[in-house]
Every structure is written in C-alpha cells, then in structure tokens.
C-alpha cells in the first residue's frame, strides 16, 4: 500500500542500480528511513539529482510505501550541507553519524526526535563546530537507540554526583573514586574523559556556545566511547575505521586547526 506524501528528509546513503537508476535511502521526518527507487537519475539535467547528493536535506514528495521500494516524484526546499560535502574530514565524521542512524533504527520507524538530533548535528558540524565533539555527543546519546542506557548522573553505589568517576559495566554506569575498589574490571578510564562523556550524555546541541578540549583528552574520550561501543553495541562500521585512520594523516591535509583558548579545558553552555 502506498500514498502520495511529502516529508522533510536527510539523505543517508545511495547506490547505483542497473545502468541509469539509483537506490537512495532517506531518513524522513514523518516515516523514518525508507528506500527510494530513482529511475534515470544519471540522465543529464535530472531535476532530482541535486537533492540526492550526500549531506543534503530537502522536502521529498512521492509514493511512500509501507513495504518495498518507495518512489520520488519531486523535491522542494533543497539544502546542502556544503562545508561537509567539500571537506574530506567533515564528510568522514558526517558519514559515520549517518551510518550510526542507519544501524540504530529499523526501516519505517517513526523517530522525529532522532531526525531533529541528526539534523542539528549536521548543522553544527557544517557551521564549524568541532566535528570530533559533535560526533562524541551523538555517539553517547544515540546509545539509547541500541537499547543501552548507562547511568551517568551519579555513582551506582552511593549516588555521589561530584568528584572523579570511572565507568563500571558491573554497575551499569559510573562509580565514584571511593568505590573503585568494588570493581577491579572497571574501565580505568581517564577521569577527564568520564567528565566530558557525562556532560555529553545530557547536553543539547542548541545549548552549546563553545567547547574546547585538549587533544590528549579527546583521545581519552575516544578510547572510552570505543570501549562502550565494543562492549554494548558491537558494530564495526567502515566509516568509523576511516575517521580513526584520518588521525594519522590529518595534519597533512587539514585546512584549519581549532585553537584552544588556554591550557585548561573548557566547555561553555548558554
């Protein structure tokens, strides 16, 4: 069964189909992610082509089917995340975010909150915010879509909210320093990384006015999040491997560096 519908959407991925056609996966605000069959997309002056490029959002109009392939008739209000499209580093992080969305929800699963969250992440990245931090926030908050809800707000033993913390699988969340001895298999994560991950778990993109994190701490955050994903999620995306590899050659190609304000790490919210 299908119906003529329209919805704001974000391109997740696409692949060629036969000689002139394409299959395009779109995360729609109204109907979740759906696969669309686009006929003759490789013809010259195909009007749909600009709206089907990676890192593009638009209002897509067509036959939205409850099963099988859907079909596009037209588009309007096309917006490209231009900086992400043009920068190999940003596109690496952006691809990883979209791959996480694809892995986290089933087809046609209505999830307007995740749609808005994804849209905000791409907007902030396109506006020049640190792509690593934007990605970290996304990774931590999307854990819920994989059925994972670590306790970040307080120690799982005593309820303490201040001080140094580590992550404990045994307690399903953080442990304060006074109770580290209760779990010899805790992550032994850098307390600074745990501090930022706790903040990332609750912050919203529209409240961020600036985040400044030293490279050493970024690496510790990366290690902590990787441990969480390896233990609880268990997916191994090619795009994640790519952004990991980028770190070894980004100093050669990266156009600009994000300077630190001082030797201290700061996070500022409105």
PDB file of C-alpha atoms in Angstrom:
ATOM      1  CA  UNK A   1       0.000   0.000   0.000  1.00  0.00           C
ATOM      2  CA  UNK A   2       1.317   3.464  -0.845  1.00  0.00           C
ATOM      3  CA  UNK A   3       0.168   7.030  -0.623  1.00  0.00           C
ATOM      4  CA  UNK A   4       1.272  10.334  -2.067  1.00  0.00           C
ATOM      5  CA  UNK A   5       3.117  12.056   0.744  1.00  0.00           C
ATOM      6  CA  UNK A   6       5.789  14.612   1.450  1.00  0.00           C
ATOM      7  CA  UNK A   7       8.287  14.858   4.233  1.00  0.00           C
ATOM      8  CA  UNK A   8      11.448  16.614   5.193  1.00  0.00           C
ATOM      9  CA  UNK A   9      14.303  14.167   4.830  1.00  0.00           C
ATOM     10  CA  UNK A  10      18.065  13.668   5.038  1.00  0.00           C
ATOM     11  CA  UNK A  11      19.997  11.526   2.560  1.00  0.00           C
ATOM     12  CA  UNK A  12      21.531   8.555   4.395  1.00  0.00           C
ATOM     13  CA  UNK A  13      23.128   6.685   1.504  1.00  0.00           C
ATOM     14  CA  UNK A  14      22.732   5.762  -2.140  1.00  0.00           C
ATOM     15  CA  UNK A  15      23.935   3.181  -4.603  1.00  0.00           C
ATOM     16  CA  UNK A  16      23.695   2.668  -8.330  1.00  0.00           C
ATOM     17  CA  UNK A  17      21.064   0.249  -9.585  1.00  0.00           C
ATOM     18  CA  UNK A  18      21.299  -1.098 -13.120  1.00  0.00           C
ATOM     19  CA  UNK A  19      22.814   1.383 -15.589  1.00  0.00           C
ATOM     20  CA  UNK A  20      20.859   4.575 -15.116  1.00  0.00           C
ATOM     21  CA  UNK A  21      18.955   4.147 -11.877  1.00  0.00           C
ATOM     22  CA  UNK A  22      19.702   4.565  -8.187  1.00  0.00           C
ATOM     23  CA  UNK A  23      18.506   3.312  -4.826  1.00  0.00           C
ATOM     24  CA  UNK A  24      18.549   6.112  -2.263  1.00  0.00           C
ATOM     25  CA  UNK A  25      17.969   5.668   1.449  1.00  0.00           C
ATOM     26  CA  UNK A  26      16.364   8.734   3.031  1.00  0.00           C
ATOM     27  CA  UNK A  27      15.728   9.371   6.710  1.00  0.00           C
ATOM     28  CA  UNK A  28      12.325  11.058   6.593  1.00  0.00           C
ATOM     29  CA  UNK A  29      10.909  13.042   9.463  1.00  0.00           C
ATOM     30  CA  UNK A  30       7.389  11.628   9.011  1.00  0.00           C
ATOM     31  CA  UNK A  31       8.057   7.966   8.196  1.00  0.00           C
ATOM     32  CA  UNK A  32      11.558   7.044   9.363  1.00  0.00           C
ATOM     33  CA  UNK A  33      14.166   5.707   6.972  1.00  0.00           C
ATOM     34  CA  UNK A  34      12.922   4.483   3.602  1.00  0.00           C
ATOM     35  CA  UNK A  35      14.488   3.194   0.385  1.00  0.00           C
ATOM     36  CA  UNK A  36      13.525   5.067  -2.780  1.00  0.00           C
ATOM     37  CA  UNK A  37      13.934   3.858  -6.349  1.00  0.00           C
ATOM     38  CA  UNK A  38      15.059   6.713  -8.615  1.00  0.00           C
ATOM     39  CA  UNK A  39      14.717   5.973 -12.324  1.00  0.00           C
ATOM     40  CA  UNK A  40      17.013   7.627 -14.847  1.00  0.00           C
ATOM     41  CA  UNK A  41      18.989   9.547 -12.243  1.00  0.00           C
ATOM     42  CA  UNK A  42      22.110   9.567 -14.441  1.00  0.00           C
ATOM     43  CA  UNK A  43      20.376  11.396 -17.289  1.00  0.00           C
ATOM     44  CA  UNK A  44      21.537  14.941 -17.967  1.00  0.00           C
ATOM     45  CA  UNK A  45      19.560  17.695 -16.219  1.00  0.00           C
ATOM     46  CA  UNK A  46      17.744  15.239 -13.952  1.00  0.00           C
ATOM     47  CA  UNK A  47      15.822  17.647 -11.655  1.00  0.00           C
ATOM     48  CA  UNK A  48      16.043  15.339  -8.634  1.00  0.00           C
ATOM     49  CA  UNK A  49      19.831  14.974  -8.783  1.00  0.00           C
ATOM     50  CA  UNK A  50      20.878  17.905  -6.504  1.00  0.00           C
ATOM     51  CA  UNK A  51      18.515  16.691  -3.770  1.00  0.00           C
ATOM     52  CA  UNK A  52      20.039  13.199  -3.766  1.00  0.00           C
ATOM     53  CA  UNK A  53      23.651  14.156  -3.125  1.00  0.00           C
ATOM     54  CA  UNK A  54      25.275  13.101   0.167  1.00  0.00           C
ATOM     55  CA  UNK A  55      24.747  15.513   3.078  1.00  0.00           C
ATOM     56  CA  UNK A  56      21.603  17.030   1.639  1.00  0.00           C
ATOM     57  CA  UNK A  57      18.224  17.670   3.212  1.00  0.00           C
ATOM     58  CA  UNK A  58      15.024  18.612   1.414  1.00  0.00           C
ATOM     59  CA  UNK A  59      11.295  18.072   1.362  1.00  0.00           C
ATOM     60  CA  UNK A  60      10.762  14.893  -0.648  1.00  0.00           C
ATOM     61  CA  UNK A  61       7.447  14.236  -2.397  1.00  0.00           C
ATOM     62  CA  UNK A  62       6.344  10.889  -3.776  1.00  0.00           C
ATOM     63  CA  UNK A  63       4.811   7.480  -3.186  1.00  0.00           C
ATOM     64  CA  UNK A  64       5.734   6.426   0.353  1.00  0.00           C
ATOM     65  CA  UNK A  65       5.115   2.676   0.523  1.00  0.00           C
ATOM     66  CA  UNK A  66       4.520   0.654   3.665  1.00  0.00           C
ATOM     67  CA  UNK A  67       6.665  -2.133   2.249  1.00  0.00           C
ATOM     68  CA  UNK A  68       9.093  -2.498  -0.630  1.00  0.00           C
ATOM     69  CA  UNK A  69      10.595   0.395  -2.529  1.00  0.00           C
ATOM     70  CA  UNK A  70       9.123   3.892  -2.491  1.00  0.00           C
ATOM     71  CA  UNK A  71       9.261   6.388  -5.367  1.00  0.00           C
ATOM     72  CA  UNK A  72      10.074  10.094  -5.594  1.00  0.00           C
ATOM     73  CA  UNK A  73       8.104  12.467  -7.784  1.00  0.00           C
ATOM     74  CA  UNK A  74       9.625  15.818  -6.892  1.00  0.00           C
ATOM     75  CA  UNK A  75      11.522  17.795  -4.254  1.00  0.00           C
ATOM     76  CA  UNK A  76      11.495  21.291  -2.811  1.00  0.00           C
ATOM     77  CA  UNK A  77      13.449  23.398  -0.318  1.00  0.00           C
ATOM     78  CA  UNK A  78      16.717  21.627  -1.059  1.00  0.00           C
ATOM     79  CA  UNK A  79      19.536  22.463   1.332  1.00  0.00           C
ATOM     80  CA  UNK A  80      23.071  21.105   1.042  1.00  0.00           C
ATOM     81  CA  UNK A  81      25.468  20.921   3.981  1.00  0.00           C
ATOM     82  CA  UNK A  82      28.070  22.457   1.715  1.00  0.00           C
ATOM     83  CA  UNK A  83      31.092  22.506   4.017  1.00  0.00           C
ATOM     84  CA  UNK A  84      30.602  18.842   4.896  1.00  0.00           C
ATOM     85  CA  UNK A  85      30.307  17.955   1.213  1.00  0.00           C
ATOM     86  CA  UNK A  86      33.524  19.770   0.359  1.00  0.00           C
ATOM     87  CA  UNK A  87      35.775  18.746   3.273  1.00  0.00           C
ATOM     88  CA  UNK A  88      37.062  15.168   3.463  1.00  0.00           C
ATOM     89  CA  UNK A  89      37.392  15.317   7.250  1.00  0.00           C
ATOM     90  CA  UNK A  90      33.910  16.674   7.851  1.00  0.00           C
ATOM     91  CA  UNK A  91      32.421  14.219   5.372  1.00  0.00           C
ATOM     92  CA  UNK A  92      34.161  11.398   7.234  1.00  0.00           C
ATOM     93  CA  UNK A  93      32.525  12.350  10.520  1.00  0.00           C
ATOM     94  CA  UNK A  94      29.212  13.096   8.808  1.00  0.00           C
ATOM     95  CA  UNK A  95      29.162   9.700   7.100  1.00  0.00           C
ATOM     96  CA  UNK A  96      29.823   7.982  10.418  1.00  0.00           C
ATOM     97  CA  UNK A  97      26.897   9.824  12.071  1.00  0.00           C
ATOM     98  CA  UNK A  98      24.535   8.805   9.272  1.00  0.00           C
ATOM     99  CA  UNK A  99      25.775   5.212   9.396  1.00  0.00           C
ATOM    100  CA  UNK A 100      25.015   5.141  13.126  1.00  0.00           C
ATOM    101  CA  UNK A 101      21.471   6.345  12.429  1.00  0.00           C
ATOM    102  CA  UNK A 102      21.042   3.650   9.791  1.00  0.00           C
ATOM    103  CA  UNK A 103      22.236   0.967  12.217  1.00  0.00           C
ATOM    104  CA  UNK A 104      20.230   2.215  15.197  1.00  0.00           C
ATOM    105  CA  UNK A 105      16.681   2.149  13.814  1.00  0.00           C
ATOM    106  CA  UNK A 106      14.589  -0.175  11.687  1.00  0.00           C
ATOM    107  CA  UNK A 107      13.080   0.812   8.356  1.00  0.00           C
ATOM    108  CA  UNK A 108       9.958   2.993   8.627  1.00  0.00           C
ATOM    109  CA  UNK A 109      10.486   3.502  12.352  1.00  0.00           C
ATOM    110  CA  UNK A 110       8.984   6.873  13.190  1.00  0.00           C
ATOM    111  CA  UNK A 111      11.527   8.805  15.243  1.00  0.00           C
ATOM    112  CA  UNK A 112      11.182  12.584  14.857  1.00  0.00           C
ATOM    113  CA  UNK A 113      13.442  13.226  17.858  1.00  0.00           C
ATOM    114  CA  UNK A 114      16.317  11.323  16.259  1.00  0.00           C
ATOM    115  CA  UNK A 115      15.643  13.109  12.971  1.00  0.00           C
ATOM    116  CA  UNK A 116      15.950  16.501  14.661  1.00  0.00           C
ATOM    117  CA  UNK A 117      19.025  15.383  16.598  1.00  0.00           C
ATOM    118  CA  UNK A 118      20.709  14.222  13.376  1.00  0.00           C
ATOM    119  CA  UNK A 119      19.767  17.435  11.603  1.00  0.00           C
ATOM    120  CA  UNK A 120      21.211  19.532  14.437  1.00  0.00           C
ATOM    121  CA  UNK A 121      24.461  17.548  14.469  1.00  0.00           C
ATOM    122  CA  UNK A 122      24.982  18.088  10.736  1.00  0.00           C
ATOM    123  CA  UNK A 123      24.080  21.780  11.038  1.00  0.00           C
ATOM    124  CA  UNK A 124      26.560  22.374  13.859  1.00  0.00           C
ATOM    125  CA  UNK A 125      29.282  20.491  12.016  1.00  0.00           C
ATOM    126  CA  UNK A 126      28.558  22.464   8.841  1.00  0.00           C
ATOM    127  CA  UNK A 127      28.711  25.726  10.820  1.00  0.00           C
ATOM    128  CA  UNK A 128      32.235  24.989  12.008  1.00  0.00           C
ATOM    129  CA  UNK A 129      31.854  23.362  15.424  1.00  0.00           C
ATOM    130  CA  UNK A 130      34.464  20.747  16.320  1.00  0.00           C
ATOM    131  CA  UNK A 131      33.389  17.595  14.408  1.00  0.00           C
ATOM    132  CA  UNK A 132      35.004  15.273  16.947  1.00  0.00           C
ATOM    133  CA  UNK A 133      32.998  16.736  19.832  1.00  0.00           C
ATOM    134  CA  UNK A 134      29.784  16.823  17.780  1.00  0.00           C
ATOM    135  CA  UNK A 135      30.389  13.156  16.950  1.00  0.00           C
ATOM    136  CA  UNK A 136      31.098  12.214  20.568  1.00  0.00           C
ATOM    137  CA  UNK A 137      27.854  13.807  21.741  1.00  0.00           C
ATOM    138  CA  UNK A 138      25.970  11.972  19.009  1.00  0.00           C
ATOM    139  CA  UNK A 139      27.567   8.606  19.851  1.00  0.00           C
ATOM    140  CA  UNK A 140      26.730   8.874  23.540  1.00  0.00           C
ATOM    141  CA  UNK A 141      23.132   9.987  23.121  1.00  0.00           C
ATOM    142  CA  UNK A 142      22.269   7.527  20.341  1.00  0.00           C
ATOM    143  CA  UNK A 143      23.235   4.628  22.622  1.00  0.00           C
ATOM    144  CA  UNK A 144      19.625   4.603  23.806  1.00  0.00           C
ATOM    145  CA  UNK A 145      18.521   3.597  20.286  1.00  0.00           C
ATOM    146  CA  UNK A 146      20.663   0.480  20.683  1.00  0.00           C
ATOM    147  CA  UNK A 147      18.934  -0.299  23.986  1.00  0.00           C
ATOM    148  CA  UNK A 148      21.821   0.954  26.122  1.00  0.00           C
ATOM    149  CA  UNK A 149      21.192   3.437  28.940  1.00  0.00           C
ATOM    150  CA  UNK A 150      24.270   3.834  31.170  1.00  0.00           C
ATOM    151  CA  UNK A 151      23.844   5.780  34.407  1.00  0.00           C
ATOM    152  CA  UNK A 152      25.915   8.939  34.002  1.00  0.00           C
ATOM    153  CA  UNK A 153      24.313  11.197  36.595  1.00  0.00           C
ATOM    154  CA  UNK A 154      25.561   9.616  39.813  1.00  0.00           C
ATOM    155  CA  UNK A 155      27.643   6.835  41.352  1.00  0.00           C
ATOM    156  CA  UNK A 156      25.877   3.485  41.058  1.00  0.00           C
ATOM    157  CA  UNK A 157      26.758   2.630  44.675  1.00  0.00           C
ATOM    158  CA  UNK A 158      26.300   5.755  46.767  1.00  0.00           C
ATOM    159  CA  UNK A 159      24.671   8.296  44.482  1.00  0.00           C
ATOM    160  CA  UNK A 160      27.596  10.754  44.569  1.00  0.00           C
ATOM    161  CA  UNK A 161      27.475  13.342  41.780  1.00  0.00           C
ATOM    162  CA  UNK A 162      30.764  15.213  42.336  1.00  0.00           C
ATOM    163  CA  UNK A 163      34.404  14.200  42.084  1.00  0.00           C
ATOM    164  CA  UNK A 164      36.322  11.693  39.988  1.00  0.00           C
ATOM    165  CA  UNK A 165      34.466   8.826  38.315  1.00  0.00           C
ATOM    166  CA  UNK A 166      35.157   5.723  36.263  1.00  0.00           C
ATOM    167  CA  UNK A 167      32.826   3.537  34.224  1.00  0.00           C
ATOM    168  CA  UNK A 168      31.741   0.153  35.558  1.00  0.00           C
ATOM    169  CA  UNK A 169      29.947  -2.483  33.486  1.00  0.00           C
ATOM    170  CA  UNK A 170      29.139  -4.304  36.711  1.00  0.00           C
ATOM    171  CA  UNK A 171      27.088  -1.356  37.976  1.00  0.00           C
ATOM    172  CA  UNK A 172      25.854  -0.217  34.570  1.00  0.00           C
ATOM    173  CA  UNK A 173      27.230   3.282  34.949  1.00  0.00           C
ATOM    174  CA  UNK A 174      29.765   5.407  36.751  1.00  0.00           C
ATOM    175  CA  UNK A 175      31.491   4.725  40.063  1.00  0.00           C
ATOM    176  CA  UNK A 176      32.913   7.434  42.291  1.00  0.00           C
ATOM    177  CA  UNK A 177      36.537   7.210  43.352  1.00  0.00           C
ATOM    178  CA  UNK A 178      35.596   5.943  46.805  1.00  0.00           C
ATOM    179  CA  UNK A 179      34.055   2.808  45.286  1.00  0.00           C
ATOM    180  CA  UNK A 180      36.502   1.972  42.509  1.00  0.00           C
ATOM    181  CA  UNK A 181      37.730  -0.937  44.625  1.00  0.00           C
ATOM    182  CA  UNK A 182      34.349  -2.659  44.197  1.00  0.00           C
ATOM    183  CA  UNK A 183      35.017  -3.374  40.514  1.00  0.00           C
ATOM    184  CA  UNK A 184      38.507  -4.445  39.520  1.00  0.00           C
ATOM    185  CA  UNK A 185      37.295  -4.708  35.907  1.00  0.00           C
ATOM    186  CA  UNK A 186      36.139  -1.093  35.663  1.00  0.00           C
ATOM    187  CA  UNK A 187      37.314   0.703  32.527  1.00  0.00           C
ATOM    188  CA  UNK A 188      40.181   2.550  34.226  1.00  0.00           C
ATOM    189  CA  UNK A 189      39.239   5.489  32.029  1.00  0.00           C
ATOM    190  CA  UNK A 190      40.754   8.931  32.327  1.00  0.00           C
ATOM    191  CA  UNK A 191      38.528  10.836  34.809  1.00  0.00           C
ATOM    192  CA  UNK A 192      38.617  13.848  32.482  1.00  0.00           C
ATOM    193  CA  UNK A 193      37.137  11.702  29.707  1.00  0.00           C
ATOM    194  CA  UNK A 194      34.392  10.484  32.031  1.00  0.00           C
ATOM    195  CA  UNK A 195      33.660  14.091  32.996  1.00  0.00           C
ATOM    196  CA  UNK A 196      33.102  15.110  29.380  1.00  0.00           C
ATOM    197  CA  UNK A 197      31.133  11.986  28.474  1.00  0.00           C
ATOM    198  CA  UNK A 198      28.826  12.645  31.427  1.00  0.00           C
ATOM    199  CA  UNK A 199      28.267  16.149  30.100  1.00  0.00           C
ATOM    200  CA  UNK A 200      27.799  14.885  26.525  1.00  0.00           C
ATOM    201  CA  UNK A 201      25.074  12.497  27.695  1.00  0.00           C
ATOM    202  CA  UNK A 202      22.809  15.359  28.743  1.00  0.00           C
ATOM    203  CA  UNK A 203      23.759  18.367  26.632  1.00  0.00           C
ATOM    204  CA  UNK A 204      21.714  19.548  23.644  1.00  0.00           C
ATOM    205  CA  UNK A 205      23.310  20.977  20.510  1.00  0.00           C
ATOM    206  CA  UNK A 206      21.284  24.165  20.653  1.00  0.00           C
ATOM    207  CA  UNK A 207      22.741  24.972  24.086  1.00  0.00           C
ATOM    208  CA  UNK A 208      26.356  24.751  23.016  1.00  0.00           C
ATOM    209  CA  UNK A 209      28.107  28.080  22.563  1.00  0.00           C
ATOM    210  CA  UNK A 210      31.617  26.627  22.535  1.00  0.00           C
ATOM    211  CA  UNK A 211      33.522  23.509  23.554  1.00  0.00           C
ATOM    212  CA  UNK A 212      37.268  23.483  23.936  1.00  0.00           C
ATOM    213  CA  UNK A 213      39.038  20.205  24.658  1.00  0.00           C
ATOM    214  CA  UNK A 214      42.738  19.394  24.586  1.00  0.00           C
ATOM    215  CA  UNK A 215      43.869  16.778  22.070  1.00  0.00           C
ATOM    216  CA  UNK A 216      45.066  14.468  24.836  1.00  0.00           C
ATOM    217  CA  UNK A 217      41.622  14.494  26.431  1.00  0.00           C
ATOM    218  CA  UNK A 218      39.942  13.948  23.067  1.00  0.00           C
ATOM    219  CA  UNK A 219      41.963  10.767  22.695  1.00  0.00           C
ATOM    220  CA  UNK A 220      40.871   9.604  26.155  1.00  0.00           C
ATOM    221  CA  UNK A 221      37.223  10.351  25.296  1.00  0.00           C
ATOM    222  CA  UNK A 222      37.619   8.392  22.059  1.00  0.00           C
ATOM    223  CA  UNK A 223      39.031   5.415  23.962  1.00  0.00           C
ATOM    224  CA  UNK A 224      36.179   5.451  26.492  1.00  0.00           C
ATOM    225  CA  UNK A 225      33.463   5.646  23.843  1.00  0.00           C
ATOM    226  CA  UNK A 226      35.142   2.906  21.810  1.00  0.00           C
ATOM    227  CA  UNK A 227      35.123   0.659  24.888  1.00  0.00           C
ATOM    228  CA  UNK A 228      31.414   1.292  25.387  1.00  0.00           C
ATOM    229  CA  UNK A 229      30.585   0.523  21.763  1.00  0.00           C
ATOM    230  CA  UNK A 230      32.741  -2.582  21.683  1.00  0.00           C
ATOM    231  CA  UNK A 231      31.118  -3.972  24.817  1.00  0.00           C
ATOM    232  CA  UNK A 232      27.490  -2.985  24.290  1.00  0.00           C
ATOM    233  CA  UNK A 233      26.857  -2.285  20.597  1.00  0.00           C
ATOM    234  CA  UNK A 234      29.327  -4.461  18.728  1.00  0.00           C
ATOM    235  CA  UNK A 235      29.067  -2.840  15.309  1.00  0.00           C
ATOM    236  CA  UNK A 236      32.135  -2.193  13.180  1.00  0.00           C
ATOM    237  CA  UNK A 237      31.399   0.460  10.581  1.00  0.00           C
ATOM    238  CA  UNK A 238      33.784   1.213   7.719  1.00  0.00           C
ATOM    239  CA  UNK A 239      33.181   4.917   8.281  1.00  0.00           C
ATOM    240  CA  UNK A 240      34.377   4.591  11.885  1.00  0.00           C
ATOM    241  CA  UNK A 241      37.556   2.884  10.724  1.00  0.00           C
ATOM    242  CA  UNK A 242      38.045   5.723   8.240  1.00  0.00           C
ATOM    243  CA  UNK A 243      37.828   8.508  10.821  1.00  0.00           C
ATOM    244  CA  UNK A 244      40.215   6.572  13.064  1.00  0.00           C
ATOM    245  CA  UNK A 245      42.701   6.391  10.187  1.00  0.00           C
ATOM    246  CA  UNK A 246      42.231  10.096   9.453  1.00  0.00           C
ATOM    247  CA  UNK A 247      44.015  10.954  12.688  1.00  0.00           C
ATOM    248  CA  UNK A 248      47.288   9.669  11.259  1.00  0.00           C
ATOM    249  CA  UNK A 249      47.269  11.962   8.222  1.00  0.00           C
ATOM    250  CA  UNK A 250      45.018  14.891   9.112  1.00  0.00           C
ATOM    251  CA  UNK A 251      47.987  17.148   9.867  1.00  0.00           C
ATOM    252  CA  UNK A 252      48.912  16.933   6.174  1.00  0.00           C
ATOM    253  CA  UNK A 253      45.509  17.757   4.673  1.00  0.00           C
ATOM    254  CA  UNK A 254      43.520  19.535   7.330  1.00  0.00           C
ATOM    255  CA  UNK A 255      42.797  23.082   6.253  1.00  0.00           C
ATOM    256  CA  UNK A 256      42.349  24.690   9.649  1.00  0.00           C
ATOM    257  CA  UNK A 257      43.041  23.837  13.249  1.00  0.00           C
ATOM    258  CA  UNK A 258      40.652  24.652  16.096  1.00  0.00           C
ATOM    259  CA  UNK A 259      42.762  26.598  18.632  1.00  0.00           C
ATOM    260  CA  UNK A 260      42.496  26.091  22.346  1.00  0.00           C
ATOM    261  CA  UNK A 261      41.612  29.119  24.419  1.00  0.00           C
ATOM    262  CA  UNK A 262      44.027  28.202  27.179  1.00  0.00           C
ATOM    263  CA  UNK A 263      45.877  25.272  28.670  1.00  0.00           C
ATOM    264  CA  UNK A 264      42.762  24.430  30.661  1.00  0.00           C
ATOM    265  CA  UNK A 265      39.868  22.551  29.113  1.00  0.00           C
ATOM    266  CA  UNK A 266      36.632  24.446  28.966  1.00  0.00           C
ATOM    267  CA  UNK A 267      33.089  23.734  27.992  1.00  0.00           C
ATOM    268  CA  UNK A 268      30.671  26.613  27.722  1.00  0.00           C
ATOM    269  CA  UNK A 269      26.907  26.383  27.530  1.00  0.00           C
ATOM    270  CA  UNK A 270      24.363  29.101  27.045  1.00  0.00           C
TER     271      UNK A 270
END
